[in-house]
């Protein structure tokens, strides 16, 4: 029973559940982007703009209400993070104009090896062999889906699949940079601070980019309910996704986030089955099971990842700090201790003096 509890901790279970919720949200954004592309709407930056506005209003309002000092003084890092995040969203959403939703979701997993490399190089994250095995199992599940999609008509759809695939790979690389940056900020700064500044600077960058690239496109859109609802739905789903990402990053890290998003393609398949009554290959279900197994293997034993030496050093430092505070807060005790020492010294001096006087006589 103890081994089971140590193997799959409460944080691991929460991380797995939250990861699948985020995967469902990213699936919904993919479906909505695909619907907008089918309607001929080509405004990728505008789709994400409302999400950044929501982040700035909600989390910026919370930050102002708390009236706390900023934990991260280097604000220009947030500017770079906002720029990278906006361009990642732009490239991936733009790819739906040229290739299929299946291709986008499959190639988006390029962010996983990028995240592994970036966290190892910049955050000094060390991955045990067990976690690497979990990553390999997850990718193996994705390979099963790719083999199932090789001869699919959906796989070949799109006006320029090669261009779309290159856009996805570029966007996935920027997503990896953004996720690793968010992991750093959420562990060194504050989640509310991160989301508010990401919303503010993301909105500013998006507004500038819209004014340059998408003004004519927005004017040409016939704003009916069929066009407005996917726009709003995309923004709401993205807002929920961005709100949940820092929580998962703090619990399990950016690698676990990207591994969890591998199941988004499987969720899309299930939606196609039950919502659109489409028939899909049985290998999708095998792939879903394999990816799920890989996530569990990656999550098992998170409690044992801590370094006992580091924990011990931290406890020693806390003990020293506590002793110093106790001494400062109880001056009477310090005075009594020093007085007792002085009395002992005086007593020893008196004895020595008497002994010398006795020798004289």
Short mmCIF file of C-alpha atoms in Angstrom, two decimals:
data_model
loop_
_atom_site.label_atom_id
_atom_site.label_comp_id
_atom_site.label_asym_id
_atom_site.label_seq_id
_atom_site.Cartn_x
_atom_site.Cartn_y
_atom_site.Cartn_z
CA UNK A 1 0.00 0.00 0.00
CA UNK A 2 2.88 2.32 0.84
CA UNK A 3 4.57 1.56 -2.48
CA UNK A 4 1.38 2.43 -4.36
CA UNK A 5 1.05 5.74 -2.53
CA UNK A 6 4.69 6.58 -3.19
CA UNK A 7 4.36 5.52 -6.82
CA UNK A 8 1.36 7.63 -7.74
CA UNK A 9 1.06 10.63 -5.45
CA UNK A 10 -1.88 12.97 -5.10
CA UNK A 11 -0.10 15.59 -7.21
CA UNK A 12 0.46 12.99 -9.93
CA UNK A 13 -3.25 12.13 -10.05
CA UNK A 14 -4.19 15.83 -10.12
CA UNK A 15 -1.60 16.41 -12.85
CA UNK A 16 -2.97 13.57 -14.98
CA UNK A 17 -6.56 14.79 -14.63
CA UNK A 18 -5.71 18.44 -15.25
CA UNK A 19 -3.57 17.45 -18.23
CA UNK A 20 -6.50 15.69 -19.89
CA UNK A 21 -8.80 18.64 -19.22
CA UNK A 22 -6.27 20.92 -20.92
CA UNK A 23 -6.00 18.41 -23.76
CA UNK A 24 -9.77 18.61 -24.28
CA UNK A 25 -9.57 22.40 -24.33
CA UNK A 26 -6.80 22.38 -26.95
CA UNK A 27 -8.87 19.90 -28.98
CA UNK A 28 -11.81 22.29 -28.94
CA UNK A 29 -9.59 25.17 -30.09
CA UNK A 30 -8.35 23.00 -32.95
CA UNK A 31 -11.88 22.11 -34.04
CA UNK A 32 -13.00 25.75 -33.85
CA UNK A 33 -9.95 26.92 -35.83
CA UNK A 34 -10.69 24.29 -38.45
CA UNK A 35 -14.30 25.50 -38.72
CA UNK A 36 -13.16 29.10 -39.17
CA UNK A 37 -10.70 28.01 -41.86
CA UNK A 38 -13.50 26.19 -43.71
CA UNK A 39 -15.51 29.42 -43.68
CA UNK A 40 -12.58 31.22 -45.32
CA UNK A 41 -11.72 33.29 -42.22
CA UNK A 42 -7.95 33.85 -42.09
CA UNK A 43 -7.22 35.96 -39.00
CA UNK A 44 -5.04 33.87 -36.64
CA UNK A 45 -3.79 36.76 -34.49
CA UNK A 46 -7.31 38.13 -34.07
CA UNK A 47 -8.47 34.74 -32.78
CA UNK A 48 -6.00 34.91 -29.89
CA UNK A 49 -6.39 38.64 -29.22
CA UNK A 50 -9.55 38.30 -27.10
CA UNK A 51 -7.87 35.61 -25.00
CA UNK A 52 -5.05 37.99 -24.07
CA UNK A 53 -7.57 40.71 -23.26
CA UNK A 54 -9.39 38.32 -20.90
CA UNK A 55 -6.12 37.36 -19.21
CA UNK A 56 -5.15 41.01 -18.74
CA UNK A 57 -8.54 42.01 -17.34
CA UNK A 58 -9.10 39.05 -15.01
CA UNK A 59 -5.61 38.46 -13.64
CA UNK A 60 -4.57 42.11 -13.88
CA UNK A 61 -7.62 43.00 -11.79
CA UNK A 62 -6.68 40.36 -9.21
CA UNK A 63 -3.10 41.66 -9.07
CA UNK A 64 -4.30 45.25 -8.54
CA UNK A 65 -6.72 44.12 -5.84
CA UNK A 66 -3.97 42.30 -3.92
CA UNK A 67 -1.63 45.33 -4.10
CA UNK A 68 1.48 43.21 -3.65
CA UNK A 69 4.97 44.01 -4.85
CA UNK A 70 6.12 42.26 -8.01
CA UNK A 71 8.11 39.11 -7.40
CA UNK A 72 9.84 39.26 -10.76
CA UNK A 73 11.55 42.64 -11.36
CA UNK A 74 12.75 41.90 -14.90
CA UNK A 75 9.53 42.83 -16.64
CA UNK A 76 11.10 42.79 -20.10
CA UNK A 77 11.24 38.98 -19.83
CA UNK A 78 7.45 39.08 -19.86
CA UNK A 79 7.58 41.15 -23.05
CA UNK A 80 9.70 38.48 -24.75
CA UNK A 81 7.41 35.74 -23.41
CA UNK A 82 4.35 37.54 -24.75
CA UNK A 83 5.98 38.00 -28.17
CA UNK A 84 6.97 34.31 -28.41
CA UNK A 85 3.52 33.15 -27.29
CA UNK A 86 1.68 35.36 -29.79
CA UNK A 87 3.83 34.18 -32.69
CA UNK A 88 3.44 30.52 -31.65
CA UNK A 89 -0.34 30.87 -31.71
CA UNK A 90 -0.16 32.77 -35.01
CA UNK A 91 1.89 30.07 -36.77
CA UNK A 92 -0.17 27.11 -35.55
CA UNK A 93 -3.54 28.73 -36.25
CA UNK A 94 -2.25 29.91 -39.63
CA UNK A 95 -1.37 26.30 -40.47
CA UNK A 96 -5.07 25.35 -40.49
CA UNK A 97 -5.38 27.39 -43.71
CA UNK A 98 -3.00 25.01 -45.50
CA UNK A 99 -3.27 21.57 -43.88
CA UNK A 100 -5.68 19.34 -41.95
CA UNK A 101 -6.50 19.33 -38.24
CA UNK A 102 -4.97 15.84 -37.95
CA UNK A 103 -1.66 17.01 -39.40
CA UNK A 104 -1.56 20.01 -37.07
CA UNK A 105 -2.20 17.93 -33.96
CA UNK A 106 0.30 15.27 -34.95
CA UNK A 107 3.15 17.62 -35.86
CA UNK A 108 2.47 19.80 -32.82
CA UNK A 109 4.13 17.08 -30.71
CA UNK A 110 7.50 18.36 -32.01
CA UNK A 111 7.37 20.55 -28.90
CA UNK A 112 8.11 17.50 -26.68
CA UNK A 113 11.78 16.94 -27.65
CA UNK A 114 12.23 20.71 -27.71
CA UNK A 115 10.90 21.00 -24.14
CA UNK A 116 13.14 18.15 -22.97
CA UNK A 117 16.18 19.91 -24.48
CA UNK A 118 15.29 23.40 -23.21
CA UNK A 119 14.47 22.31 -19.65
CA UNK A 120 17.67 20.27 -19.48
CA UNK A 121 19.82 23.12 -20.83
CA UNK A 122 18.20 26.20 -19.22
CA UNK A 123 16.41 24.92 -16.10
CA UNK A 124 18.95 22.16 -15.36
CA UNK A 125 16.15 19.60 -15.09
CA UNK A 126 17.42 16.03 -14.71
CA UNK A 127 15.25 13.27 -16.14
CA UNK A 128 15.52 9.78 -14.75
CA UNK A 129 15.44 6.78 -17.02
CA UNK A 130 11.85 5.97 -15.97
CA UNK A 131 10.60 9.35 -17.16
CA UNK A 132 12.37 8.98 -20.50
CA UNK A 133 10.69 5.58 -20.88
CA UNK A 134 7.32 7.29 -20.32
CA UNK A 135 8.14 9.83 -23.04
CA UNK A 136 9.10 7.07 -25.47
CA UNK A 137 5.84 5.19 -24.76
CA UNK A 138 3.80 8.35 -25.38
CA UNK A 139 5.56 9.00 -28.68
CA UNK A 140 5.05 5.34 -29.65
CA UNK A 141 1.31 5.86 -29.21
CA UNK A 142 1.52 8.86 -31.49
CA UNK A 143 3.38 6.84 -34.12
CA UNK A 144 0.46 4.39 -34.15
CA UNK A 145 -1.86 7.27 -35.01
CA UNK A 146 0.48 8.42 -37.78
CA UNK A 147 0.49 4.96 -39.36
CA UNK A 148 -3.30 4.93 -39.17
CA UNK A 149 -3.47 8.32 -40.90
CA UNK A 150 -1.01 7.63 -43.72
CA UNK A 151 -3.71 6.67 -46.22
CA UNK A 152 -6.43 8.87 -44.75
CA UNK A 153 -8.11 11.46 -46.95
CA UNK A 154 -8.10 13.93 -44.05
CA UNK A 155 -4.32 13.62 -43.87
CA UNK A 156 -3.94 14.75 -47.46
CA UNK A 157 -6.43 17.59 -47.30
CA UNK A 158 -5.40 21.23 -47.40
CA UNK A 159 -4.31 23.66 -50.08
CA UNK A 160 -0.59 23.40 -49.27
CA UNK A 161 0.16 20.61 -46.74
CA UNK A 162 3.94 21.06 -46.81
CA UNK A 163 3.71 24.78 -46.01
CA UNK A 164 1.17 24.04 -43.27
CA UNK A 165 3.38 21.35 -41.75
CA UNK A 166 6.38 23.70 -41.66
CA UNK A 167 4.28 26.36 -39.95
CA UNK A 168 3.21 23.83 -37.30
CA UNK A 169 6.80 22.75 -36.62
CA UNK A 170 7.92 26.37 -36.24
CA UNK A 171 4.96 27.12 -33.97
CA UNK A 172 5.60 23.99 -31.89
CA UNK A 173 9.20 25.12 -31.32
CA UNK A 174 7.99 28.50 -30.09
CA UNK A 175 5.39 26.77 -27.91
CA UNK A 176 8.24 24.85 -26.28
CA UNK A 177 10.10 28.10 -25.58
CA UNK A 178 6.92 29.64 -24.17
CA UNK A 179 6.13 26.63 -21.95
CA UNK A 180 9.65 26.47 -20.52
CA UNK A 181 9.57 30.22 -19.90
CA UNK A 182 6.23 29.92 -18.14
CA UNK A 183 7.56 27.05 -16.01
CA UNK A 184 10.46 29.27 -14.91
CA UNK A 185 8.19 32.22 -14.09
CA UNK A 186 5.51 30.21 -12.30
CA UNK A 187 8.14 28.67 -9.99
CA UNK A 188 10.16 31.84 -9.39
CA UNK A 189 7.44 34.49 -9.52
CA UNK A 190 3.67 34.18 -9.19
CA UNK A 191 0.90 32.60 -11.28
CA UNK A 192 -1.36 35.68 -11.19
CA UNK A 193 1.55 37.95 -12.03
CA UNK A 194 2.57 35.69 -14.91
CA UNK A 195 -0.93 35.53 -16.43
CA UNK A 196 -1.59 39.26 -16.05
CA UNK A 197 1.65 40.33 -17.73
CA UNK A 198 1.33 37.66 -20.40
CA UNK A 199 -2.16 39.00 -21.12
CA UNK A 200 -1.05 42.64 -21.18
CA UNK A 201 1.99 42.23 -23.41
CA UNK A 202 0.31 39.54 -25.49
CA UNK A 203 -2.57 41.92 -26.19
CA UNK A 204 -0.19 44.73 -27.13
CA UNK A 205 1.82 42.56 -29.53
CA UNK A 206 -1.38 41.11 -31.01
CA UNK A 207 -2.89 44.57 -31.54
CA UNK A 208 0.22 45.77 -33.40
CA UNK A 209 0.31 42.64 -35.53
CA UNK A 210 -3.42 42.85 -36.34
CA UNK A 211 -3.08 46.47 -37.44
CA UNK A 212 -0.28 45.48 -39.82
CA UNK A 213 -1.38 42.09 -41.17
CA UNK A 214 -5.09 41.53 -40.62
CA UNK A 215 -6.96 44.80 -41.05
CA UNK A 216 -8.25 44.01 -44.52
CA UNK A 217 -9.14 40.44 -43.51
CA UNK A 218 -11.26 41.61 -40.57
CA UNK A 219 -13.08 44.12 -42.78
CA UNK A 220 -13.95 41.42 -45.31
CA UNK A 221 -15.49 39.05 -42.73
CA UNK A 222 -19.27 38.86 -42.70
CA UNK A 223 -19.91 38.80 -38.95
CA UNK A 224 -22.79 36.36 -38.65
CA UNK A 225 -23.49 34.01 -35.76
CA UNK A 226 -21.67 31.24 -37.62
CA UNK A 227 -18.51 33.34 -37.67
CA UNK A 228 -18.77 35.07 -34.28
CA UNK A 229 -19.52 32.00 -32.16
CA UNK A 230 -16.35 30.08 -33.16
CA UNK A 231 -14.32 33.24 -32.51
CA UNK A 232 -15.75 33.66 -29.01
CA UNK A 233 -15.63 29.94 -28.27
CA UNK A 234 -11.97 29.80 -29.29
CA UNK A 235 -11.11 32.71 -26.97
CA UNK A 236 -12.96 31.24 -23.98
CA UNK A 237 -11.34 27.83 -24.46
CA UNK A 238 -7.92 29.47 -24.77
CA UNK A 239 -8.52 31.53 -21.61
CA UNK A 240 -9.37 28.39 -19.63
CA UNK A 241 -6.37 26.61 -21.13
CA UNK A 242 -3.97 29.43 -20.22
CA UNK A 243 -5.43 29.59 -16.72
CA UNK A 244 -4.81 25.88 -16.15
CA UNK A 245 -1.34 25.66 -17.72
CA UNK A 246 0.58 27.38 -14.84
CA UNK A 247 -1.04 25.03 -12.32
CA UNK A 248 0.10 21.95 -14.24
CA UNK A 249 3.54 23.48 -14.81
CA UNK A 250 4.00 23.97 -11.08
CA UNK A 251 2.80 20.45 -10.27
CA UNK A 252 4.46 18.40 -13.01
CA UNK A 253 6.51 20.65 -15.31
CA UNK A 254 6.38 21.55 -19.00
CA UNK A 255 7.29 18.06 -20.22
CA UNK A 256 4.21 16.57 -18.56
CA UNK A 257 2.10 19.35 -20.11
CA UNK A 258 3.23 18.54 -23.64
CA UNK A 259 2.89 14.80 -23.11
CA UNK A 260 -0.68 15.30 -21.86
CA UNK A 261 -1.54 17.27 -24.99
CA UNK A 262 -0.66 14.24 -27.12
CA UNK A 263 -4.12 12.86 -26.36
CA UNK A 264 -5.76 15.87 -28.02
CA UNK A 265 -5.75 14.05 -31.35
CA UNK A 266 -7.53 11.08 -29.75
CA UNK A 267 -10.13 13.34 -28.17
CA UNK A 268 -10.69 14.87 -31.62
CA UNK A 269 -11.32 11.38 -32.96
CA UNK A 270 -13.87 10.65 -30.24
CA UNK A 271 -15.65 13.92 -31.01
CA UNK A 272 -15.74 12.98 -34.70
CA UNK A 273 -17.25 9.61 -33.78
CA UNK A 274 -19.99 10.78 -31.44
CA UNK A 275 -20.70 14.28 -32.81
CA UNK A 276 -20.25 13.71 -36.54
CA UNK A 277 -20.86 9.92 -36.60
CA UNK A 278 -17.67 9.27 -38.54
CA UNK A 279 -15.93 5.91 -38.70
CA UNK A 280 -12.30 5.77 -37.58
CA UNK A 281 -9.63 3.10 -37.49
CA UNK A 282 -9.43 0.87 -34.40
CA UNK A 283 -5.77 1.79 -34.03
CA UNK A 284 -6.80 5.16 -32.62
CA UNK A 285 -8.11 3.46 -29.50
CA UNK A 286 -4.89 1.43 -29.16
CA UNK A 287 -2.90 4.65 -29.50
CA UNK A 288 -5.03 6.34 -26.82
CA UNK A 289 -4.34 3.47 -24.41
CA UNK A 290 -0.59 3.53 -25.16
CA UNK A 291 -0.30 7.30 -24.61
CA UNK A 292 -2.27 7.02 -21.36
CA UNK A 293 0.09 4.27 -20.17
CA UNK A 294 3.07 6.46 -21.05
CA UNK A 295 1.64 9.35 -19.02
CA UNK A 296 1.19 7.09 -16.00
CA UNK A 297 4.75 5.74 -16.32
CA UNK A 298 6.06 9.30 -16.52
CA UNK A 299 4.05 10.39 -13.45
CA UNK A 300 4.78 7.40 -11.19
CA UNK A 301 7.26 8.07 -8.41
CA UNK A 302 7.21 11.87 -8.43
CA UNK A 303 7.62 11.88 -4.64
CA UNK A 304 10.92 10.04 -4.97
CA UNK A 305 12.37 12.63 -7.37
CA UNK A 306 13.39 14.95 -4.55
CA UNK A 307 17.07 14.94 -3.53
CA UNK A 308 17.36 13.92 0.15
CA UNK A 309 20.58 15.92 0.55
CA UNK A 310 18.87 19.07 -0.65
CA UNK A 311 15.97 18.48 1.70
CA UNK A 312 18.39 17.96 4.58
CA UNK A 313 20.28 21.16 3.81
CA UNK A 314 17.02 23.06 3.65
CA UNK A 315 15.97 21.72 7.05
CA UNK A 316 19.34 22.75 8.56
CA UNK A 317 18.98 26.27 7.16
CA UNK A 318 15.43 26.51 8.48
CA UNK A 319 16.61 25.32 11.91
CA UNK A 320 19.36 27.94 12.01
CA UNK A 321 16.93 30.62 10.93
CA UNK A 322 14.47 29.54 13.60
CA UNK A 323 17.16 29.60 16.31
CA UNK A 324 18.25 33.08 15.26
CA UNK A 325 14.68 34.33 15.35
CA UNK A 326 14.10 32.71 18.72
CA UNK A 327 17.19 34.41 20.11
CA UNK A 328 16.12 37.81 18.79
CA UNK A 329 12.58 37.44 20.07
CA UNK A 330 13.69 36.40 23.63
CA UNK A 331 16.34 38.89 24.81
CA UNK A 332 15.69 38.02 28.48
CA UNK A 333 16.84 34.46 27.80
CA UNK A 334 20.02 35.74 26.14
CA UNK A 335 20.67 38.12 29.06
CA UNK A 336 20.10 35.37 31.61
CA UNK A 337 22.47 33.05 29.74
CA UNK A 338 25.22 35.69 29.55
CA UNK A 339 24.72 36.60 33.23
CA UNK A 340 25.17 32.98 34.25
CA UNK A 341 28.43 32.78 32.30
CA UNK A 342 29.70 35.97 33.94
CA UNK A 343 28.85 34.61 37.42
CA UNK A 344 30.80 31.44 36.74
CA UNK A 345 33.83 33.46 35.65
CA UNK A 346 33.66 35.66 38.78
CA UNK A 347 33.35 32.64 41.05
CA UNK A 348 36.38 31.00 39.48
CA UNK A 349 38.40 34.24 39.89
CA UNK A 350 37.46 34.47 43.61
CA UNK A 351 38.57 30.89 44.23
CA UNK A 352 41.89 31.54 42.52
CA UNK A 353 42.43 34.68 44.62
CA UNK A 354 41.74 32.86 47.90
CA UNK A 355 44.13 30.09 46.92
CA UNK A 356 46.95 32.60 46.32
CA UNK A 357 46.31 34.34 49.65
CA UNK A 358 46.47 30.99 51.48
CA UNK A 359 49.90 30.28 49.96
CA UNK A 360 51.23 33.60 51.26
CA UNK A 361 50.47 32.66 54.84
#
